[in-house]
Each structure stands twice: as C-alpha cells, then as structure tokens.
CSV table of C-alpha atoms and ligand atoms in Angstrom, one decimal:
chain,number,residue,atom,x,y,z
O,1,MET,CA,-38.6,22.0,21.9
O,2,ALA,CA,-37.5,20.2,18.5
O,3,ASP,CA,-34.8,21.6,16.9
O,4,ALA,CA,-37.4,23.1,14.0
O,5,GLY,CA,-36.4,25.5,11.8
O,6,MET,CA,-32.9,25.8,9.7
O,7,LEU,CA,-31.3,22.6,8.4
O,8,ARG,CA,-28.1,21.9,9.0
O,9,PHE,CA,-26.0,19.3,7.4
O,10,HIS,CA,-22.3,18.1,9.2
O,11,VAL,CA,-18.4,19.1,8.3
O,12,PRO,CA,-16.5,16.4,10.4
O,13,GLU,CA,-13.0,18.0,11.9
O,14,PRO,CA,-10.1,17.0,12.6
O,15,GLU,CA,-8.9,17.4,16.4
O,16,VAL,CA,-6.0,19.8,15.9
O,17,ARG,CA,-5.5,21.5,13.2
O,18,PRO,CA,-1.2,23.2,12.4
O,19,GLY,CA,0.5,25.0,16.0
O,20,GLY,CA,-1.6,22.5,17.5
O,21,THR,CA,-1.0,19.6,19.8
O,22,PRO,CA,-1.7,16.5,18.3
O,23,ASP,CA,-3.7,13.9,20.4
O,24,PHE,CA,-4.2,10.2,19.5
O,25,SER,CA,-5.8,9.9,23.2
O,26,ASN,CA,-9.1,9.5,21.2
O,27,VAL,CA,-8.3,6.0,19.2
O,28,PRO,CA,-8.1,2.8,21.1
O,29,ILE,CA,-5.7,0.7,21.3
O,30,PRO,CA,-6.2,-2.8,22.4
O,31,ARG,CA,-3.5,-4.8,23.8
O,32,ALA,CA,-1.4,-6.5,22.0
O,33,GLY,CA,-2.2,-10.3,22.0
O,34,SER,CA,-5.9,-9.7,23.0
O,35,VAL,CA,-7.6,-10.4,19.8
O,36,PRO,CA,-9.1,-13.9,18.7
O,37,ARG,CA,-8.4,-15.9,15.8
O,38,PRO,CA,-11.0,-17.3,14.3
O,39,GLU,CA,-11.1,-20.1,12.1
O,40,ILE,CA,-10.2,-19.7,8.7
O,41,ASP,CA,-13.7,-20.8,7.6
O,42,VAL,CA,-15.6,-18.9,10.5
O,43,ASP,CA,-18.8,-17.6,9.7
O,44,PRO,CA,-18.7,-13.5,9.6
O,45,ARG,CA,-21.8,-13.1,11.6
O,46,GLU,CA,-19.4,-14.3,14.4
O,47,ILE,CA,-16.3,-12.3,13.7
O,48,ARG,CA,-18.3,-8.7,13.3
O,49,ASP,CA,-15.9,-7.3,16.5
O,50,LEU,CA,-13.0,-7.4,14.6
O,51,ALA,CA,-14.4,-5.2,12.5
O,52,PHE,CA,-13.9,-2.4,15.1
O,53,SER,CA,-10.7,-3.7,17.0
O,54,ILE,CA,-7.2,-3.4,16.5
O,55,ILE,CA,-4.9,-7.8,15.8
O,56,ARG,CA,-1.4,-7.1,17.1
O,57,VAL,CA,1.0,-9.2,18.0
O,58,LEU,CA,4.1,-7.2,19.1
O,59,ASN,CA,3.7,-5.9,22.5
O,60,ARG,CA,5.6,-2.2,23.3
O,61,SER,CA,8.5,-4.6,24.8
O,62,GLY,CA,9.0,-6.2,21.6
O,63,GLU,CA,7.4,-9.5,22.2
O,64,ALA,CA,5.3,-11.4,19.4
O,65,VAL,CA,2.5,-12.4,22.1
O,66,GLY,CA,-1.3,-13.7,21.2
O,67,PRO,CA,-2.7,-16.0,18.7
O,68,TRP,CA,-2.1,-14.2,15.9
O,69,ALA,CA,1.7,-14.8,16.4
O,70,GLY,CA,4.4,-17.5,15.9
O,71,LEU,CA,4.0,-17.7,11.8
O,72,LEU,CA,7.6,-16.5,11.1
O,73,THR,CA,11.1,-17.7,11.3
O,74,HIS,CA,14.0,-15.7,11.9
O,75,GLU,CA,16.0,-15.8,9.2
O,76,GLU,CA,11.9,-14.9,7.7
O,77,LEU,CA,11.9,-11.6,9.8
O,78,LEU,CA,15.5,-11.1,8.9
O,79,GLU,CA,14.2,-11.0,5.6
O,80,GLY,CA,11.2,-8.7,5.8
O,81,LEU,CA,13.6,-5.9,7.9
O,82,ARG,CA,15.7,-5.6,5.2
O,83,HIS,CA,12.6,-5.1,2.5
O,84,MET,CA,11.1,-2.6,4.8
O,85,MET,CA,14.6,-0.6,5.3
O,86,THR,CA,15.2,-1.1,1.9
O,87,LEU,CA,12.1,0.9,1.0
O,88,ARG,CA,13.2,3.5,3.6
O,89,ILE,CA,16.2,4.1,2.2
O,90,PHE,CA,14.9,4.4,-1.2
O,91,ASP,CA,12.6,6.7,-0.7
O,92,ALA,CA,14.8,9.3,0.5
O,93,ARG,CA,17.4,8.7,-2.1
O,94,MET,CA,14.1,9.0,-4.6
O,95,GLN,CA,12.9,12.0,-2.6
O,96,MET,CA,16.3,13.3,-3.5
O,97,ALA,CA,16.3,12.6,-6.6
O,98,GLN,CA,13.0,14.7,-7.3
O,99,ARG,CA,14.6,17.6,-5.6
O,100,GLN,CA,17.3,17.1,-7.6
O,101,GLY,CA,15.6,17.8,-10.7
O,102,LYS,CA,16.1,14.1,-12.2
O,103,THR,CA,12.6,13.1,-12.1
O,104,SER,CA,9.2,15.6,-11.6
O,105,PHE,CA,7.6,13.6,-9.1
O,106,TYR,CA,7.6,11.3,-6.2
O,107,MET,CA,6.3,9.3,-3.3
O,108,GLN,CA,6.8,8.0,-0.5
O,109,HIS,CA,5.8,5.3,2.1
O,110,LEU,CA,7.2,6.7,5.6
O,111,GLY,CA,5.7,4.7,8.5
O,112,GLU,CA,3.5,1.9,6.3
O,113,GLU,CA,6.5,0.2,5.7
O,114,ALA,CA,5.1,-2.9,6.6
O,115,VAL,CA,1.6,-3.2,4.8
O,116,ALA,CA,3.1,-3.9,1.4
O,117,CYS,CA,6.3,-6.0,2.6
O,118,ALA,CA,4.6,-7.9,4.5
O,119,PHE,CA,1.4,-8.9,2.8
O,120,ARG,CA,3.6,-9.6,-0.5
O,121,LYS,CA,5.1,-12.8,1.8
O,122,ALA,CA,2.2,-14.1,2.3
O,123,LEU,CA,1.3,-14.3,-1.5
O,124,SER,CA,2.3,-16.8,-3.7
O,125,PRO,CA,3.6,-16.1,-7.0
O,126,GLY,CA,0.8,-16.1,-9.8
O,127,ASP,CA,-1.3,-14.3,-7.8
O,128,MET,CA,-1.9,-10.5,-8.8
O,129,ASN,CA,-2.2,-7.3,-6.7
O,130,PHE,CA,-4.0,-4.1,-8.4
O,131,PRO,CA,-2.1,-1.3,-6.3
O,132,THR,CA,-1.8,2.2,-5.7
O,133,TYR,CA,0.8,4.3,-5.2
O,134,ARG,CA,1.9,3.2,-2.0
O,135,GLN,CA,2.7,-0.3,-2.4
O,136,ALA,CA,6.1,-0.4,-4.1
O,137,GLY,CA,7.0,-2.5,-1.0
O,138,LEU,CA,5.3,-5.2,-3.1
O,139,LEU,CA,7.7,-5.3,-5.9
O,140,ILE,CA,10.5,-4.6,-3.7
O,141,ALA,CA,9.9,-7.2,-1.1
O,142,ASP,CA,9.2,-9.8,-4.7
O,143,GLY,CA,13.1,-9.1,-5.0
O,144,TYR,CA,11.7,-7.0,-8.3
O,145,PRO,CA,15.0,-4.6,-9.8
O,146,MET,CA,15.3,-1.6,-8.0
O,147,VAL,CA,17.1,0.0,-11.1
O,148,THR,CA,14.1,-0.5,-13.2
O,149,MET,CA,11.7,1.1,-10.9
O,150,MET,CA,14.1,4.2,-11.3
O,151,ASN,CA,14.4,4.2,-14.9
O,152,GLN,CA,10.6,4.1,-14.6
O,153,ILE,CA,10.8,7.1,-11.8
O,154,TYR,CA,13.4,8.5,-14.4
O,155,SER,CA,11.6,8.3,-17.7
O,156,ASN,CA,14.8,7.1,-19.3
O,157,GLU,CA,15.5,4.9,-22.3
O,158,ALA,CA,15.4,1.5,-19.6
O,159,ASP,CA,12.6,2.8,-18.9
O,160,PRO,CA,9.9,-0.5,-19.4
O,161,LEU,CA,6.6,1.7,-19.8
O,162,LYS,CA,8.7,4.0,-21.7
O,163,GLY,CA,8.0,7.4,-20.1
O,164,ARG,CA,3.8,6.9,-21.1
O,165,GLN,CA,2.9,6.7,-17.0
O,166,LEU,CA,3.4,8.8,-14.5
O,167,PRO,CA,6.9,8.1,-12.3
O,168,ILE,CA,6.0,5.5,-9.3
O,169,MET,CA,2.8,3.9,-11.3
O,170,TYR,CA,4.9,1.0,-11.9
O,171,SER,CA,3.5,-2.5,-13.4
O,172,SER,CA,4.8,-5.7,-13.5
O,173,LYS,CA,2.6,-8.6,-14.9
O,174,GLU,CA,6.0,-11.2,-13.3
O,175,HIS,CA,5.6,-9.7,-9.8
O,176,GLY,CA,2.4,-9.8,-9.8
O,177,PHE,CA,1.8,-6.0,-9.6
O,178,PHE,CA,-1.1,-4.5,-12.2
O,179,SER,CA,-0.6,-2.0,-13.7
O,180,ILE,CA,-0.9,1.7,-11.8
O,181,SER,CA,-4.4,3.6,-12.2
O,182,GLY,CA,-4.0,7.3,-12.0
O,183,ASN,CA,-8.0,7.0,-11.0
O,184,LEU,CA,-7.9,5.7,-7.5
O,185,ALA,CA,-10.4,3.3,-6.6
O,186,THR,CA,-10.3,1.4,-9.9
O,187,GLN,CA,-8.3,-1.2,-8.5
O,188,TYR,CA,-10.6,-2.5,-6.4
O,189,VAL,CA,-13.5,-3.0,-9.2
O,190,GLN,CA,-10.6,-4.5,-11.3
O,191,ALA,CA,-9.2,-6.8,-8.8
O,192,VAL,CA,-13.0,-8.1,-8.4
O,193,GLY,CA,-13.3,-8.7,-12.0
O,194,TRP,CA,-9.7,-10.4,-11.9
O,195,ALA,CA,-10.5,-12.8,-9.3
O,196,MET,CA,-13.6,-14.1,-10.6
O,197,ALA,CA,-12.3,-14.3,-14.2
O,198,SER,CA,-9.1,-16.3,-12.5
O,199,ALA,CA,-12.3,-18.4,-11.0
O,200,ILE,CA,-14.1,-18.4,-13.6
O,201,LYS,CA,-11.4,-19.9,-15.6
O,202,GLY,CA,-10.8,-22.8,-12.8
O,203,ASP,CA,-7.3,-21.3,-11.8
O,204,THR,CA,-6.2,-21.1,-8.4
O,205,ARG,CA,-4.9,-17.7,-8.2
O,206,ILE,CA,-5.8,-14.7,-6.1
O,207,ALA,CA,-6.3,-10.7,-6.2
O,208,ALA,CA,-5.7,-8.3,-3.9
O,209,GLY,CA,-7.0,-4.9,-4.8
O,210,TRP,CA,-5.9,-1.8,-2.9
O,211,ILE,CA,-7.6,1.3,-1.4
O,212,GLY,CA,-6.5,4.2,1.0
O,213,ASP,CA,-8.7,5.5,3.1
O,214,GLY,CA,-10.0,8.7,1.2
O,215,SER,CA,-10.7,6.8,-2.0
O,216,THR,CA,-13.1,4.2,-0.2
O,217,ALA,CA,-15.5,7.5,-0.8
O,218,GLU,CA,-15.6,6.6,-4.6
O,219,SER,CA,-18.4,4.2,-5.3
O,220,ASP,CA,-16.1,2.4,-7.2
O,221,PHE,CA,-15.2,0.7,-4.1
O,222,HIS,CA,-18.7,0.0,-2.9
O,223,SER,CA,-19.3,-1.7,-6.4
O,224,ALA,CA,-16.7,-3.8,-5.7
O,225,LEU,CA,-17.9,-4.8,-2.4
O,226,VAL,CA,-21.7,-5.5,-4.3
O,227,PHE,CA,-19.5,-8.6,-6.9
O,228,ALA,CA,-16.7,-9.6,-4.1
O,229,SER,CA,-19.4,-10.3,-1.7
O,230,THR,CA,-22.8,-11.7,-4.2
O,231,TYR,CA,-20.1,-13.4,-6.2
O,232,LYS,CA,-17.8,-14.4,-3.2
O,233,ALA,CA,-14.9,-13.9,-5.7
O,234,PRO,CA,-11.5,-14.8,-5.0
O,235,VAL,CA,-9.9,-11.9,-3.8
O,236,VAL,CA,-8.5,-9.6,-0.4
O,237,LEU,CA,-9.7,-6.1,-0.2
O,238,ASN,CA,-6.8,-3.9,1.3
O,239,VAL,CA,-8.0,-0.5,3.0
O,240,VAL,CA,-4.4,1.4,3.7
O,241,ASN,CA,-5.7,3.6,6.2
O,242,ASN,CA,-2.7,6.0,6.5
O,243,GLN,CA,-5.5,9.2,8.4
O,244,TRP,CA,-4.8,11.4,5.4
O,245,ALA,CA,-6.2,12.0,2.3
O,246,ILE,CA,-3.9,14.2,0.8
O,247,SER,CA,-4.8,17.2,2.8
O,248,THR,CA,-8.2,15.3,3.9
O,249,PHE,CA,-8.1,13.6,7.5
O,250,GLN,CA,-9.8,9.9,7.8
O,251,GLY,CA,-13.2,11.6,9.4
O,252,ILE,CA,-14.5,12.3,6.0
O,253,ALA,CA,-14.6,9.4,4.2
O,254,ARG,CA,-15.4,7.1,7.1
O,255,GLY,CA,-18.2,9.6,8.2
O,256,GLY,CA,-20.6,8.3,10.8
O,257,SER,CA,-19.2,4.8,10.4
O,258,GLY,CA,-17.2,3.6,12.9
O,259,THR,CA,-14.0,2.4,11.3
O,260,PHE,CA,-13.1,1.6,7.3
O,261,ALA,CA,-13.7,-2.1,8.1
O,262,ALA,CA,-17.3,-1.9,8.7
O,263,ARG,CA,-17.7,-0.6,5.6
O,264,GLY,CA,-17.6,-4.6,4.9
O,265,LEU,CA,-20.3,-5.5,7.0
O,266,GLY,CA,-23.3,-4.7,5.3
O,267,PHE,CA,-22.3,-6.5,2.8
O,268,GLY,CA,-21.3,-10.2,5.0
O,269,ILE,CA,-18.2,-9.6,3.8
O,270,PRO,CA,-15.6,-10.9,6.8
O,271,SER,CA,-13.5,-7.1,7.9
O,272,LEU,CA,-10.1,-7.1,9.5
O,273,ARG,CA,-8.4,-4.2,11.6
O,274,VAL,CA,-5.0,-5.0,11.7
O,275,ASP,CA,-1.7,-2.5,13.2
O,276,GLY,CA,-0.9,-1.8,9.9
O,277,ASN,CA,2.9,-1.2,11.6
O,278,ASP,CA,3.6,-4.4,12.8
O,279,TYR,CA,5.0,-6.4,10.2
O,280,LEU,CA,4.3,-10.1,12.1
O,281,ALA,CA,0.1,-9.1,12.9
O,282,VAL,CA,0.2,-7.7,9.0
O,283,TYR,CA,1.7,-11.2,7.6
O,284,ALA,CA,-0.3,-12.8,10.0
O,285,VAL,CA,-3.9,-11.5,8.9
O,286,ALA,CA,-3.0,-11.1,5.2
O,287,LYS,CA,-1.6,-15.2,5.1
O,288,TRP,CA,-5.5,-15.4,7.2
O,289,ALA,CA,-7.2,-13.6,4.3
O,290,ILE,CA,-5.2,-15.3,1.5
O,291,GLU,CA,-6.4,-18.9,2.7
O,292,ARG,CA,-9.8,-18.0,2.8
O,293,ALA,CA,-10.2,-16.5,-0.3
O,294,ARG,CA,-7.4,-19.6,-1.8
O,295,ARG,CA,-10.1,-21.6,-0.1
O,296,ASN,CA,-13.5,-20.8,-2.4
O,297,LEU,CA,-14.3,-18.9,1.0
O,298,GLY,CA,-14.9,-15.5,-0.8
O,299,PRO,CA,-13.7,-12.4,-0.2
O,300,THR,CA,-12.3,-10.8,2.7
O,301,LEU,CA,-12.0,-6.8,3.6
O,302,VAL,CA,-8.5,-5.4,5.7
O,303,GLU,CA,-8.2,-2.5,7.4
O,304,TYR,CA,-4.8,-1.6,7.8
O,305,VAL,CA,-4.1,1.5,10.8
O,306,THR,CA,-1.3,3.4,10.0
O,307,TYR,CA,-0.1,6.9,9.5
O,308,ARG,CA,1.6,8.1,6.6
O,309,ALA,CA,4.8,10.3,8.2
O,310,GLY,CA,5.5,11.9,4.9
O,311,ALA,CA,4.2,14.3,2.8
O,312,HIS,CA,1.4,12.9,0.3
O,313,SER,CA,3.8,13.6,-2.5
O,314,THR,CA,6.7,15.4,-3.4
O,315,SER,CA,4.1,18.2,-4.5
O,316,ASP,CA,2.9,18.5,-0.4
O,317,ASP,CA,3.4,20.3,2.6
O,318,PRO,CA,1.4,18.7,5.0
O,319,SER,CA,2.5,22.0,7.5
O,320,ALA,CA,-0.5,23.8,5.8
O,321,TYR,CA,-2.5,21.1,7.6
O,322,ARG,CA,-1.5,18.7,10.6
O,323,PRO,CA,0.6,19.4,13.6
O,324,LYS,CA,4.2,19.1,12.7
O,325,ALA,CA,4.5,16.6,15.3
O,326,GLU,CA,1.6,14.5,14.5
O,327,SER,CA,3.3,11.5,13.2
O,328,ASP,CA,5.8,11.3,16.0
O,329,ALA,CA,2.7,10.9,18.6
O,330,TRP,CA,1.6,8.2,16.7
O,331,PRO,CA,0.6,5.5,19.0
O,332,LEU,CA,1.4,2.4,17.1
O,333,GLY,CA,5.5,4.0,16.3
O,334,ASP,CA,7.3,2.9,13.5
O,335,PRO,CA,6.9,-0.6,11.7
O,336,VAL,CA,11.0,-0.6,11.1
O,337,ILE,CA,12.1,0.3,14.4
O,338,ARG,CA,9.1,-2.5,16.3
O,339,LEU,CA,10.7,-5.1,14.4
O,340,LYS,CA,14.6,-4.3,14.8
O,341,ASN,CA,13.5,-4.5,18.6
O,342,HIS,CA,11.3,-7.7,18.3
O,343,LEU,CA,14.8,-9.3,16.4
O,344,ILE,CA,16.8,-8.1,18.3
O,345,HIS,CA,14.5,-9.5,21.7
O,346,ARG,CA,14.8,-12.5,20.1
O,347,GLY,CA,18.8,-12.1,20.1
O,348,VAL,CA,18.9,-12.2,16.6
O,349,TRP,CA,19.7,-8.3,16.1
O,350,SER,CA,21.2,-5.7,17.6
O,351,ASP,CA,22.3,-2.0,17.0
O,352,GLU,CA,25.4,-2.3,15.5
O,353,ARG,CA,23.9,-5.2,12.7
O,354,HIS,CA,21.2,-2.5,11.7
O,355,ALA,CA,23.3,-0.1,11.4
O,356,GLN,CA,25.7,-2.2,9.1
O,357,ALA,CA,22.6,-3.3,7.0
O,358,GLU,CA,21.5,0.2,6.6
O,359,ALA,CA,24.6,1.2,5.0
O,360,GLU,CA,24.7,-1.6,3.0
O,361,ILE,CA,21.4,-1.4,1.6
O,362,LEU,CA,22.5,2.4,1.1
O,363,ASP,CA,25.4,1.1,-1.0
O,364,THR,CA,23.3,-0.9,-2.7
O,365,VAL,CA,20.4,1.5,-3.3
O,366,ILE,CA,23.1,4.2,-4.5
O,367,ALA,CA,24.3,1.8,-7.1
O,368,ALA,CA,21.4,1.2,-8.8
O,369,GLN,CA,20.8,4.6,-9.1
O,370,LYS,CA,24.0,5.1,-10.8
O,371,GLU,CA,23.1,2.1,-13.0
O,372,ALA,CA,19.9,3.8,-13.7
O,373,GLU,CA,21.2,7.3,-14.5
O,374,ALA,CA,23.0,6.1,-16.8
O,375,HIS,CA,20.5,5.2,-18.6
O,376,GLY,CA,19.3,8.8,-18.2
O,377,THR,CA,17.3,11.1,-15.9
O,378,LEU,CA,14.2,13.6,-16.7
O,379,HIS,CA,16.4,15.9,-18.2
O,380,SER,CA,19.6,13.9,-19.3
O,381,GLY,CA,20.7,11.2,-21.5
O,382,ASN,CA,18.5,9.3,-23.5
O,383,LYS,CA,14.7,9.4,-23.9
O,384,PRO,CA,12.2,6.6,-24.8
O,385,SER,CA,11.3,7.1,-29.2
O,386,MET,CA,8.6,9.6,-29.3
O,387,ARG,CA,7.0,6.3,-31.8
O,388,ASP,CA,6.6,4.4,-28.5
O,389,MET,CA,3.6,6.5,-27.5
O,390,PHE,CA,1.6,5.3,-30.3
O,391,GLU,CA,2.4,2.1,-29.7
O,392,GLY,CA,1.2,-0.7,-26.8
O,393,VAL,CA,-2.8,0.0,-26.4
O,394,TYR,CA,-4.2,-1.2,-29.9
O,395,GLU,CA,-3.8,-4.6,-31.5
O,396,THR,CA,-3.9,-3.2,-34.9
O,397,MET,CA,-3.1,1.2,-35.1
O,398,PRO,CA,-6.7,2.6,-35.9
O,399,PRO,CA,-5.5,5.3,-38.9
O,400,HIS,CA,-6.4,8.6,-37.0
O,401,LEU,CA,-3.4,7.0,-34.4
O,402,ARG,CA,-1.2,5.9,-37.5
O,403,ARG,CA,-1.7,9.7,-39.3
O,404,GLN,CA,-0.5,11.4,-36.4
O,405,ARG,CA,2.9,9.1,-35.8
O,406,GLN,CA,3.4,10.1,-39.9
O,407,GLN,CA,2.8,13.7,-38.7
O,408,ALA,CA,5.3,13.6,-35.8
O,409,GLY,CA,7.7,11.8,-38.6
O,410,VAL,CA,8.6,8.9,-36.1
Z,1,LIG,C1,-10.5,8.7,-8.9
Z,1,LIG,C2,-9.5,10.4,-8.5
Z,1,LIG,N1,-10.0,11.3,-7.5
Z,1,LIG,C3,-9.5,12.3,-7.0
Z,1,LIG,C4,-7.6,11.7,-7.2
Z,1,LIG,C5,-6.5,12.5,-7.1
Z,1,LIG,N2,-5.8,12.4,-5.5
Z,1,LIG,C6,-4.9,12.0,-5.8
Z,1,LIG,S1,-3.9,11.2,-4.3
Z,1,LIG,C7,-5.6,11.4,-3.5
Z,1,LIG,C8,-5.6,11.5,-1.6
Z,1,LIG,C9,-6.2,9.9,-1.9
Z,1,LIG,O1,-5.7,9.3,-0.7
Z,1,LIG,P1,-6.1,8.0,0.0
Z,1,LIG,O2,-7.2,7.0,-0.8
Z,1,LIG,O3,-6.5,7.9,1.3
Z,1,LIG,O4,-4.8,7.8,-0.5
Z,1,LIG,P2,-3.2,7.5,0.2
Z,1,LIG,O5,-2.8,8.5,-0.8
Z,1,LIG,O6,-2.7,8.7,2.1
Z,1,LIG,O7,-1.9,6.6,0.4
Z,1,LIG,C10,-6.5,12.5,-4.5
Z,1,LIG,C11,-7.6,12.9,-4.1
Z,1,LIG,C12,-7.0,10.5,-7.8
Z,1,LIG,N3,-5.9,10.5,-8.1
Z,1,LIG,N4,-8.4,9.9,-8.2
Z,2,LIG,MG1,-5.0,8.0,2.7
C-alpha cells in the first residue's frame, strides 16, 4: 500500500558525528588527469558531466598529469607554494594574536590555501573579486602588504579601514579585492552587477564572485545566476565547497542537486568541479573560466572541492559537531604538501629547502607583525579617530550625522 497518512519532510544528516570514525568513502574521487579539457568556446550543453566530476592534475605520486596540466613554469609554481606557505604562517600568527587578546576575531584558511592563491594568479590586473572572509589568499598572492592586513586585524591607527570593519574584512581597490560584506551571498549579485557594468562601459575587466557551500542556500546566489546567465555577464562564479558552514554539513545547502556545480546547469551556465587542494588544477580551471568571461562567452560556475581543516573562526569549536580526525581522512590531502611533493618530484625543491623557506617566511611574518603592533593592537596603542566613524559614507554628510558628530565632540 502507498505510504499514506502523516506527512514527513527530510532533514539530511551527516555521515558521522563526533566520536565516530571519519568516512569519506562515499565521495567519488576521479583519477588525476582523467577529466577532458573542453575548448574554451564549448557549448555548455556538451559538458554537463563536468558538474559531477572533479578535475585533478596532481596524482598521488606528485606528478602533474592529463589535459589540464602543463600551464605553469617551475618558477611560477615555486611562487605559488610560497604564497600558500605565507598564508598558512600568517594565519597561525594571527590565530595566536587573537588568543593573546590582540584582536577580537580571526578566520583561518587552513586546508583551503590553493583556492584563492591559484585563482589570483589566473586573473589580470584590474579584474575585481567580490570575496568572502576566506579568500585572503587573493591579497597574499597579489603582493598586498601583510602589515596592512595586520593593521586592519588590529583596528589600529594605521588600519586603512579605520576600525569600521570586522577584523579580516579587508578592502583594496588596487588589488581587485572589493570590500567584504559580512552578509554572505551579496558578493554574488554584486559581482554579476559589476561585470555587467564593465561590459556596458566597453571595458576589458572581468569580475569574480565568491561564495561558500552553505551560503549557496541564500536567494542572492540564485538571483545572481539568473542575471549572469540571461545577460552572459563576464563573471566567474566561484563556490568554495569546504564541506562545512560553521556546524552545518554541506548536505543541507546542497540538498538533492548532487553537487553545487550542478546548480549552474539549470541556468545553462557551464559548471565545473575542481580539486580545490590541487594548485595546478585550480589554476587551470580558473584560467579556462576567466578566458571564457574575457572572450564574451559568458559566466562559468566553478565548485572547488576542498575541506575546512580548521575551526570556522576563533569563535568556533568544531569538536562539538564533527570527529576530531576528520580532516586527516579527507581524501584530497593538503594543498601545501601536494604542491611541495610535486616540486620535489620535478627536482626543483627539497625537504631542506622547504624547511628553510618556512623559517624565512616566519621571520618575514613576525617582522610584519612587529611593525603592525608598533601602530597598536586591540587594547594598546593609538586608535583611529572617532571622527572617522562619520566619514567615508556620504559625499555630503547629512545633518543628523553632523549633529551626532558635534555631540561626540570630534
Ligand atoms: C546572509 C548571512 N547569513 C548568515 C550569516 C552567518 N554566518 C557567517 S559564516 C556562516 C557560514 C557560511 O558557510 P559557508 O558559506 O559554507 O562558508 P565557509 O565559512 O565555509 O567558508 C554563517 C551562516 C551571514 N554572515 N550572512
Ligand atoms: Mg563552507
């Protein structure tokens, strides 16, 4: 008999809870090199499979294989490795600074370094990112000064944003890093709008929108896809699937669609999944998508399959919702170790040189930290003026703000 009677709805459940044994055996991982590389001007209907696969270049022996390999020189890869190592060490120092009370808040990128670092290398100067809080790699890989990032984190007198933004919500027009909005998914509509404006102006600059797996549940994600697909906006739509949205596993936002990339298919947007822990694969797919945008072939949706190895933020404790060793079981490994092994395999790197580079980078980060702390931290040193609170929003300050500023005596 049919199941009549009381209605039910379905709440997806993660496979494993804290105390359980991590298990990713249900995550299909295609062989490196096995996914074809379509022509840039391919008809999106011919590559629907790519929304359900994972493009990978680095295999388990550290070799770069398949049609997406071969785009970067040794020097470029060594630079990429240095960017990821810098971001990781920067994160470790700032995480510690938060524990020491020098800032109220910090967010790490542990395990996800390849995504933003490699993407940045595929962009051209003038292109604009609309990032979330987990893409500081875009700045590091573009040579943005670490001292300036730290000044922002400390909200000190040299903070270019004058203490008006949450720590880690950087902003740099020159480095193609649009001011971060804490309201997730707004980045998507803004990126599509900026891209359309660039086209309306007859410019050559493209935009990149950034979103996490969890935030794809926001309606802004879907609205952005409507506009991007209808108007063929010159934009790359990045979904960073790091498996978690704070304590919520990715199965909730993904629902029944199979993959996040598959969300793009209903809009006719070419949608690719890529190994987010593979610097070479991320770069190759980013290059492909960016070239499509630049050649007026429209938007591309890219899902980066990765894993958030650290806590969501300094306010989070992942042991409350996932097994402690889950990140060790993640089948796509660690992006820094994988690129390191590849470079060793190519004969241009070694464990000794890696250890030496780590020590050098740590020295550089500590020197930047000293310089930033000389300008002050959360509880020490000079602060931005209270007057700054009233500036920078309106071209002409409205009377009610002028009154408040007078009342504050600044
Ligand atoms: C619109 C909106 N809703 C809720 C939040 C609160 N919030 C901050 S981070 C976060 C989780 C986001 O997860 P995901 O999109 O997967 O990004 P990740 O942190 O994993 O990079 C939530 C719900 C927010 N900042 N904005
Ligand atoms: Mg996430």
